[in-house]
Coordinates of C-alpha atoms in Angstrom, one line a residue:
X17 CA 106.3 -21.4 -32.8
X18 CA 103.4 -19.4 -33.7
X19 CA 102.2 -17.0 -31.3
X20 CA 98.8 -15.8 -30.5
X21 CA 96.4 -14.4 -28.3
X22 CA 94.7 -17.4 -26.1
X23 CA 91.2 -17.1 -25.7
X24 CA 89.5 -18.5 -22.3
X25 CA 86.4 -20.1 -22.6
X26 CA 83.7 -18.6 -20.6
X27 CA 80.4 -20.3 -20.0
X28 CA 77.7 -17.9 -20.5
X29 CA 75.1 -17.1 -18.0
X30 CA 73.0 -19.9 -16.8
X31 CA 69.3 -20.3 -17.0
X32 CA 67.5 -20.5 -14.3
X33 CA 65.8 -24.1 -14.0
X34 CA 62.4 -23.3 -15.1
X35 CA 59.0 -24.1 -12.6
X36 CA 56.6 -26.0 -15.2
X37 CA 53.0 -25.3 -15.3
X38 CA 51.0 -28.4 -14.1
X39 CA 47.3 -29.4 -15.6
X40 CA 45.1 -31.7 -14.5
X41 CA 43.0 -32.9 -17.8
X42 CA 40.8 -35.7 -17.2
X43 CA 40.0 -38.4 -19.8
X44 CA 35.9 -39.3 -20.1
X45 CA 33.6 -41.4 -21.8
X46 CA 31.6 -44.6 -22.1
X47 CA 32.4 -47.9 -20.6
X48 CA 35.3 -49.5 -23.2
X49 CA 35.8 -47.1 -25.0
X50 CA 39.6 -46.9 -25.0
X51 CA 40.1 -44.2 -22.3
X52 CA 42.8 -46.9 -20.7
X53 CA 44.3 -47.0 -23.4
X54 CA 44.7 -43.4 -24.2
X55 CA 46.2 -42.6 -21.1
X56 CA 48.9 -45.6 -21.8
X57 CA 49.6 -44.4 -25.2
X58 CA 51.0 -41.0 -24.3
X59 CA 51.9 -41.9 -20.6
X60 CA 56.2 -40.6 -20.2
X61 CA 55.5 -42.8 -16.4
X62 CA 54.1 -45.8 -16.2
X63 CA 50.7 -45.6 -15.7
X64 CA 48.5 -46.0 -12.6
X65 CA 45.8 -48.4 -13.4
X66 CA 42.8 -49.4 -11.3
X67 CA 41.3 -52.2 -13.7
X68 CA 39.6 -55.4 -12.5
X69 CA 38.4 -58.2 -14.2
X70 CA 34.4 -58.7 -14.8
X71 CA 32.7 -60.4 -13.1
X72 CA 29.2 -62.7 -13.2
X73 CA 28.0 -60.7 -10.7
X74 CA 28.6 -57.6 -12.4
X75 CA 26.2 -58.8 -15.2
X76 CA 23.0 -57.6 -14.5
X77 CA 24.8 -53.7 -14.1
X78 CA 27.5 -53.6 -16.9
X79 CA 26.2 -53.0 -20.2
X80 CA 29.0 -54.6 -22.3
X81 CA 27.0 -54.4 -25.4
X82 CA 29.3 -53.4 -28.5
X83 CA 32.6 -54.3 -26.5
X84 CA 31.6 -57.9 -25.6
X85 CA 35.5 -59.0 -26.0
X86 CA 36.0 -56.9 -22.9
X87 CA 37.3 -58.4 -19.8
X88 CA 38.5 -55.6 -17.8
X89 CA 37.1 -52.5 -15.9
X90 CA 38.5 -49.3 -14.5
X91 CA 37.2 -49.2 -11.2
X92 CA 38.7 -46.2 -9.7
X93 CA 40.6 -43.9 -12.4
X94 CA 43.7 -44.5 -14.4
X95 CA 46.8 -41.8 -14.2
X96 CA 49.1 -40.8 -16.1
X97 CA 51.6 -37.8 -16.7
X98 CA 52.9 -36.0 -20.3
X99 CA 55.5 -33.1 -20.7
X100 CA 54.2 -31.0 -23.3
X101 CA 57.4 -28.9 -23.3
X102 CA 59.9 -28.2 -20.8
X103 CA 57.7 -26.2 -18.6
X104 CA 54.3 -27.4 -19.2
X105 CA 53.2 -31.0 -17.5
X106 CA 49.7 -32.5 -18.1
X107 CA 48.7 -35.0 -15.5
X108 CA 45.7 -37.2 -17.0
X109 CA 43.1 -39.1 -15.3
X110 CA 41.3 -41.1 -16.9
X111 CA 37.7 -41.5 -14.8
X112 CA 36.0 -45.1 -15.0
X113 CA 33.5 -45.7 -17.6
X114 CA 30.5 -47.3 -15.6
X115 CA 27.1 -46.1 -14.2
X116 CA 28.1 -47.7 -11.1
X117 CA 31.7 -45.8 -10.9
X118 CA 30.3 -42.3 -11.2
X119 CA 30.3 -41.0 -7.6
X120 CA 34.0 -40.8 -8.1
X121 CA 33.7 -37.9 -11.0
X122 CA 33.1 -35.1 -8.6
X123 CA 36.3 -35.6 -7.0
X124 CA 38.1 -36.5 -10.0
X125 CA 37.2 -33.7 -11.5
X126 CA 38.3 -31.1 -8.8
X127 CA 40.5 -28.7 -10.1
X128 CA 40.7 -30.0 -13.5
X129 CA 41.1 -27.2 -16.2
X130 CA 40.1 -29.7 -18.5
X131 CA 38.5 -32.6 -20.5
X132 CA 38.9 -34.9 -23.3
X133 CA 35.4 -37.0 -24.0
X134 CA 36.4 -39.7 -25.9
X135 CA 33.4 -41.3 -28.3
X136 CA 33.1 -44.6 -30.5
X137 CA 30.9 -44.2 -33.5
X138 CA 29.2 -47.6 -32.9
X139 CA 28.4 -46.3 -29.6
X140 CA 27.6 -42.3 -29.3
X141 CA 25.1 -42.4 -27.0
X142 CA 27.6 -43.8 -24.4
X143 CA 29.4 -40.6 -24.9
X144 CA 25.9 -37.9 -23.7
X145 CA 26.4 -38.7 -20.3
X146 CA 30.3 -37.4 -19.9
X147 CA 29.3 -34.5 -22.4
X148 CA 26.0 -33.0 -20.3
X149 CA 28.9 -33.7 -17.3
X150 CA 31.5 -31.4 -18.2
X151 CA 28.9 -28.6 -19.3
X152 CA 26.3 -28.6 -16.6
X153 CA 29.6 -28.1 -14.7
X154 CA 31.8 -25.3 -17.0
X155 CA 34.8 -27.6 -17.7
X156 CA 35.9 -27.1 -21.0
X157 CA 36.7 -30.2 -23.1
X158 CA 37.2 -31.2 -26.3
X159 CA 36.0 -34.7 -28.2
X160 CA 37.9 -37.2 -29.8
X161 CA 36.7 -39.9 -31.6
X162 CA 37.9 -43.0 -31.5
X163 CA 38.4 -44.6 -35.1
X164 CA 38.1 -48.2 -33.8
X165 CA 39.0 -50.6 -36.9
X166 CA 35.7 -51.9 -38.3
X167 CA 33.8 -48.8 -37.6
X168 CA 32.1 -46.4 -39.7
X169 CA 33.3 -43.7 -40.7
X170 CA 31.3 -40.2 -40.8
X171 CA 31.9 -36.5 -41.7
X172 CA 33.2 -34.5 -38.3
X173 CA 29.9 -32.1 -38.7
X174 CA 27.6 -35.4 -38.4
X175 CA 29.3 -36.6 -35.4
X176 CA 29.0 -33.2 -34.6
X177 CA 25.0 -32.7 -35.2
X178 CA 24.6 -36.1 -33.3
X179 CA 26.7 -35.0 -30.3
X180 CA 24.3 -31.5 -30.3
X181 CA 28.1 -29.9 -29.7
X182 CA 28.1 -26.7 -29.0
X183 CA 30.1 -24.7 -32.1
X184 CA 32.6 -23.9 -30.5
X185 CA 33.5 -27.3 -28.4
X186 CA 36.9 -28.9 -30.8
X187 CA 35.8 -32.4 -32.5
X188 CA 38.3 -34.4 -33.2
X189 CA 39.6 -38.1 -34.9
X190 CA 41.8 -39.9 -33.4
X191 CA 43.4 -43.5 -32.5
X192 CA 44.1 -44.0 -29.0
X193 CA 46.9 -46.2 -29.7
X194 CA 49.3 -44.0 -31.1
X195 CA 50.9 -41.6 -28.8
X196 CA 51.2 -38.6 -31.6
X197 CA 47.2 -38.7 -32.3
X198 CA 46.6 -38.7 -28.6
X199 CA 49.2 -35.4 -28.2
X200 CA 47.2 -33.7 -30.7
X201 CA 44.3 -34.2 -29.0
X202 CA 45.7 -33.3 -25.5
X203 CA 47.3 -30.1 -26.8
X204 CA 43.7 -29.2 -28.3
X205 CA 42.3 -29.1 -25.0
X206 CA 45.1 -27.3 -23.5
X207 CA 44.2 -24.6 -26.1
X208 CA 40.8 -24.6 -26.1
X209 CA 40.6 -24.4 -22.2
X210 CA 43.5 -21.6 -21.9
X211 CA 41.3 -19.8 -24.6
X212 CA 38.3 -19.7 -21.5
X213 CA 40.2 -19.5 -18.2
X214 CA 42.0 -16.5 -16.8
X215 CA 44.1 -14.9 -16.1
X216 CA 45.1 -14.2 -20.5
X217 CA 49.1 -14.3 -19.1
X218 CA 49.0 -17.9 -18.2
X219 CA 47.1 -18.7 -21.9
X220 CA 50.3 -17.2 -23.3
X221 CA 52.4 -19.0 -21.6
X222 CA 51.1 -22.4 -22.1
X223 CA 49.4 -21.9 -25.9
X224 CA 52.7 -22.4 -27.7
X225 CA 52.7 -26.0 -26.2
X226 CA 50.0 -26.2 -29.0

């Protein structure tokens, strides 16, 4: 028989469950221009979607020029929600795309610390609106271009000199089908926006998510 001294196991102390930051980022830019998409790439919930089909009478007020394959139009917003780590949340929104949708931005945009502007190289000018938007109004945001398949390709500082970015707003490619491009993208305007807003101690808490 051997003999021994037994050791009891002894769970250590147990972490308290942690509180998770919540964010509201919202997802802009021109009509088609994959912000629906986006929000469905990345989405851990399935995602709330406000899209209706067009329609004749929408004609003579939807410019569907460059996206003429398009049937469908976010009406309302588009939701969705991504755990950047165990105690930071982002809820996305993605805001509709058309002239005639744009009384709903102000609300939208309440309390958003937030922005991704998402551009298509065939279409840039779509994306001045949602830019002059977020600045007139002091939300940070970053832009993403979409690299639609077919479409050129150009140098981030062009883009950038086209855009007349500020230096200091992030510019970035992407391909809002694939759920790691879009997290890159998100945690960039995490960072970027915890870099401006205050209090510093809740920048350090949520800037490792980046």
């Amino acid at each position: 028989m051997a003999f021994g001294r037994s050791k009891t196991a002894t769970a250590g102390p147990r972490r308290p469950p942690v509180e998770p930051v919540t964010l509201k980022i919202l997802v802009a830019g021109g009509f088609g221009v994959g912000k629906t998409t986006l929000v469905g790439a990345v989405s851990e919930i399935r995602p709330l979607r406000t899209e209706e089909t067009l329609s004749e009478a929408g004609r003579p007020v939807d410019d569907i020029s460059g996206v003429e394959s398009k049937t469908t139009t976010t009406v309302a917003m588009d939701f969705g929600r991504i755990t950047l780590r165990e105690d930071l949340v982002l809820y996305l929104f993605g805001t509709p795309g058309q002239d005639r949708f744009w009384f709903l931005w102000d609300e939208l945009a309440q309390g958003a610390l937030g922005a991704v502007v998402l551009a298509d190289t065939r279409r840039l000018e779509d994306s001045f609106a949602a830019i002059d938007y977020f600045e007139r109004r002091g939300i940070p945001f970053a832009v993403a271009v979409n690299c639609f398949e077919g479409s050129a390709r150009y140098p981030a500082g062009t883009v950038r000199t086209a855009l007349d970015l500020d230096p200091e707003v992030p510019l970035l490619l992407c391909d809002a089908r694939l759920r790691d491009s879009v997290k890159e993208v998100l945690a960039t305007v995490v960072e970027h926006a915890l870099t401006l807003a205050t209090p510093p101690a809740t920048a350090d808490r949520a800037s490792a998510a980046t």
